[in-house]
């Protein structure tokens, strides 16, 4: 009973505060805030008939019924055109569905989910490889992915054929007549899969509180919006981003980061208190304190969404 009481208070505080942060962040009538898309692709260079480039900001997108990436309809860096051509937008050499004669729907969905994250999720931009886009604006580097997701990806695809290059990445040369092998023979496990198949774009992260997922259901809030908020977005790319929008991103992002950092620190304190004390009263008090702080901060942010608002995604004090 004591653990249940503490956990309930902590969960309630976290839920209210997280909802308030999201309400503050996405309230209607304001600028997009920190929704600048920092990973940028121009697919017209690779795929015939796909002319859409990455959007400047993550905005609502009308995905057709049954379209891939529709979970990002409320805020997407990709267009519906890109989402509907994920297996062809990088050219025929990267068509994972057809190069080795087909792939099961179950396995293919993991590849589509990764493509949706990379193309559509604004949070991917936190891990753009080149700070100033001096070489390109499309590469990612070591974005952490939940270990359990990578493991599930491997289990779903280990018996599927995949065309592998010498470095086992999707970017090298491979001959589908000789280089198609089961994924389970190319990669040792989920960690090897996630950290190799897309080069060093991703890393396998066992601390799933600080890691992205490639999958969430349409209609649900994007869980990636509430992780790694202490990781700053990179600078704007000259010729791609509007300067005022990025300035808003920085100002709004700092506020959001500070709020969520406080939440995380309180969660750690709560965990330490629960693990270090066998006293039911201590645990209950720790849970109560966390819950009350969450409610108070959440109430403040909800209030800020209704009055005292600036026009560019930050409050006017």
Short mmCIF file of N, CA, C and O in Angstrom, two decimals, residues 37 39-43 46 52-55 69 72 76-79 82-83 85-86 89-90 112-122 124 138 140:
data_model
loop_
_atom_site.label_atom_id
_atom_site.label_comp_id
_atom_site.label_asym_id
_atom_site.label_seq_id
_atom_site.Cartn_x
_atom_site.Cartn_y
_atom_site.Cartn_z
N UNK A 37 12.51 22.43 -38.00
CA UNK A 37 13.00 21.14 -38.47
C UNK A 37 14.48 21.24 -38.82
O UNK A 37 14.84 21.87 -39.83
N UNK A 39 16.70 18.64 -39.31
CA UNK A 39 17.16 17.64 -40.28
C UNK A 39 16.49 17.98 -41.60
O UNK A 39 15.27 18.08 -41.67
N UNK A 40 17.28 18.12 -42.66
CA UNK A 40 16.72 18.63 -43.92
C UNK A 40 17.11 17.74 -45.09
O UNK A 40 18.29 17.40 -45.27
N UNK A 41 16.11 17.37 -45.90
CA UNK A 41 16.32 16.58 -47.11
C UNK A 41 15.59 17.20 -48.29
O UNK A 41 14.46 17.70 -48.13
N UNK A 42 16.20 17.15 -49.46
CA UNK A 42 15.53 17.52 -50.70
C UNK A 42 15.44 16.25 -51.55
O UNK A 42 16.41 15.86 -52.19
N UNK A 43 14.29 15.61 -51.54
CA UNK A 43 14.18 14.29 -52.15
C UNK A 43 14.09 14.31 -53.67
O UNK A 43 14.16 13.26 -54.30
N UNK A 46 16.82 12.44 -55.42
CA UNK A 46 16.98 10.99 -55.33
C UNK A 46 15.84 10.21 -55.99
O UNK A 46 16.06 9.16 -56.58
N UNK A 52 8.96 16.84 -52.81
CA UNK A 52 8.85 17.50 -51.52
C UNK A 52 10.17 17.50 -50.76
O UNK A 52 10.84 16.47 -50.65
N UNK A 53 10.52 18.65 -50.25
CA UNK A 53 11.65 18.76 -49.33
C UNK A 53 11.12 18.81 -47.90
O UNK A 53 9.91 18.96 -47.67
N UNK A 54 12.02 18.66 -46.94
CA UNK A 54 11.64 18.80 -45.54
C UNK A 54 11.05 20.19 -45.31
O UNK A 54 11.54 21.18 -45.83
N UNK A 55 9.99 20.24 -44.51
CA UNK A 55 9.39 21.52 -44.19
C UNK A 55 10.29 22.32 -43.24
O UNK A 55 11.10 21.75 -42.51
N UNK A 69 3.19 7.32 -41.24
CA UNK A 69 3.57 8.54 -40.52
C UNK A 69 2.38 9.38 -40.06
O UNK A 69 2.57 10.53 -39.62
N UNK A 72 2.14 11.59 -36.92
CA UNK A 72 2.73 12.93 -36.85
C UNK A 72 1.82 13.99 -37.46
O UNK A 72 2.29 15.09 -37.77
N UNK A 76 4.44 17.76 -38.06
CA UNK A 76 5.31 16.92 -38.87
C UNK A 76 6.29 17.75 -39.68
O UNK A 76 5.93 18.78 -40.25
N UNK A 77 7.54 17.28 -39.75
CA UNK A 77 8.54 17.91 -40.61
C UNK A 77 8.46 17.37 -42.03
O UNK A 77 9.12 17.90 -42.92
N UNK A 78 7.70 16.30 -42.24
CA UNK A 78 7.61 15.70 -43.57
C UNK A 78 6.26 15.98 -44.20
O UNK A 78 5.28 16.26 -43.50
N UNK A 79 6.19 15.89 -45.50
CA UNK A 79 4.94 16.03 -46.23
C UNK A 79 4.30 14.66 -46.44
O UNK A 79 4.96 13.62 -46.27
N UNK A 82 6.20 12.58 -49.06
CA UNK A 82 7.35 11.85 -48.55
C UNK A 82 6.90 10.61 -47.78
O UNK A 82 7.44 9.51 -47.96
N UNK A 83 5.91 10.76 -46.91
CA UNK A 83 5.44 9.64 -46.09
C UNK A 83 4.95 8.48 -46.94
O UNK A 83 5.13 7.31 -46.59
N UNK A 85 6.07 7.56 -49.77
CA UNK A 85 7.12 7.02 -50.63
C UNK A 85 8.40 6.71 -49.86
O UNK A 85 9.50 6.81 -50.39
N UNK A 86 8.24 6.29 -48.61
CA UNK A 86 9.41 6.11 -47.75
C UNK A 86 10.39 5.06 -48.27
O UNK A 86 11.59 5.14 -48.01
N UNK A 89 12.13 7.07 -51.69
CA UNK A 89 12.60 8.47 -51.76
C UNK A 89 14.12 8.59 -51.78
O UNK A 89 14.63 9.67 -52.12
N UNK A 90 14.83 7.54 -51.44
CA UNK A 90 16.30 7.62 -51.48
C UNK A 90 16.87 6.96 -52.73
O UNK A 90 18.09 6.77 -52.84
N UNK A 112 9.50 1.36 -41.79
CA UNK A 112 8.68 2.55 -42.03
C UNK A 112 8.69 3.46 -40.80
O UNK A 112 8.77 4.69 -40.94
N UNK A 113 8.60 2.88 -39.61
CA UNK A 113 8.60 3.69 -38.39
C UNK A 113 9.90 4.47 -38.24
O UNK A 113 9.89 5.64 -37.84
N UNK A 114 11.02 3.82 -38.57
CA UNK A 114 12.30 4.54 -38.51
C UNK A 114 12.31 5.69 -39.52
O UNK A 114 12.75 6.80 -39.21
N UNK A 115 11.79 5.42 -40.73
CA UNK A 115 11.73 6.47 -41.73
C UNK A 115 10.86 7.63 -41.30
O UNK A 115 11.19 8.80 -41.54
N UNK A 116 9.74 7.33 -40.66
CA UNK A 116 8.86 8.39 -40.16
C UNK A 116 9.55 9.22 -39.09
O UNK A 116 9.43 10.45 -39.07
N UNK A 117 10.25 8.56 -38.18
CA UNK A 117 10.96 9.30 -37.14
C UNK A 117 11.99 10.23 -37.77
O UNK A 117 12.05 11.43 -37.47
N UNK A 118 12.79 9.71 -38.66
CA UNK A 118 13.86 10.49 -39.27
C UNK A 118 13.31 11.65 -40.11
O UNK A 118 13.81 12.77 -40.05
N UNK A 119 12.28 11.38 -40.89
CA UNK A 119 11.76 12.40 -41.81
C UNK A 119 10.79 13.37 -41.13
O UNK A 119 10.70 14.53 -41.54
N UNK A 120 10.03 12.90 -40.14
CA UNK A 120 8.88 13.67 -39.65
C UNK A 120 9.02 14.21 -38.23
O UNK A 120 8.39 15.23 -37.90
N UNK A 121 9.80 13.55 -37.38
CA UNK A 121 9.84 13.92 -35.96
C UNK A 121 10.79 15.08 -35.75
O UNK A 121 11.99 14.97 -36.00
N UNK A 122 10.28 16.19 -35.25
CA UNK A 122 11.10 17.38 -35.04
C UNK A 122 12.24 17.10 -34.06
O UNK A 122 13.31 17.72 -34.13
N UNK A 124 14.23 14.65 -33.89
CA UNK A 124 15.42 14.09 -34.53
C UNK A 124 16.48 15.17 -34.75
O UNK A 124 17.67 14.89 -34.76
N UNK A 138 21.40 16.69 -43.46
CA UNK A 138 20.56 15.50 -43.38
C UNK A 138 21.10 14.40 -42.48
O UNK A 138 20.36 13.49 -42.11
N UNK A 140 22.30 12.38 -39.17
CA UNK A 140 22.14 12.32 -37.72
C UNK A 140 23.34 11.60 -37.12
O UNK A 140 24.04 10.85 -37.80
#
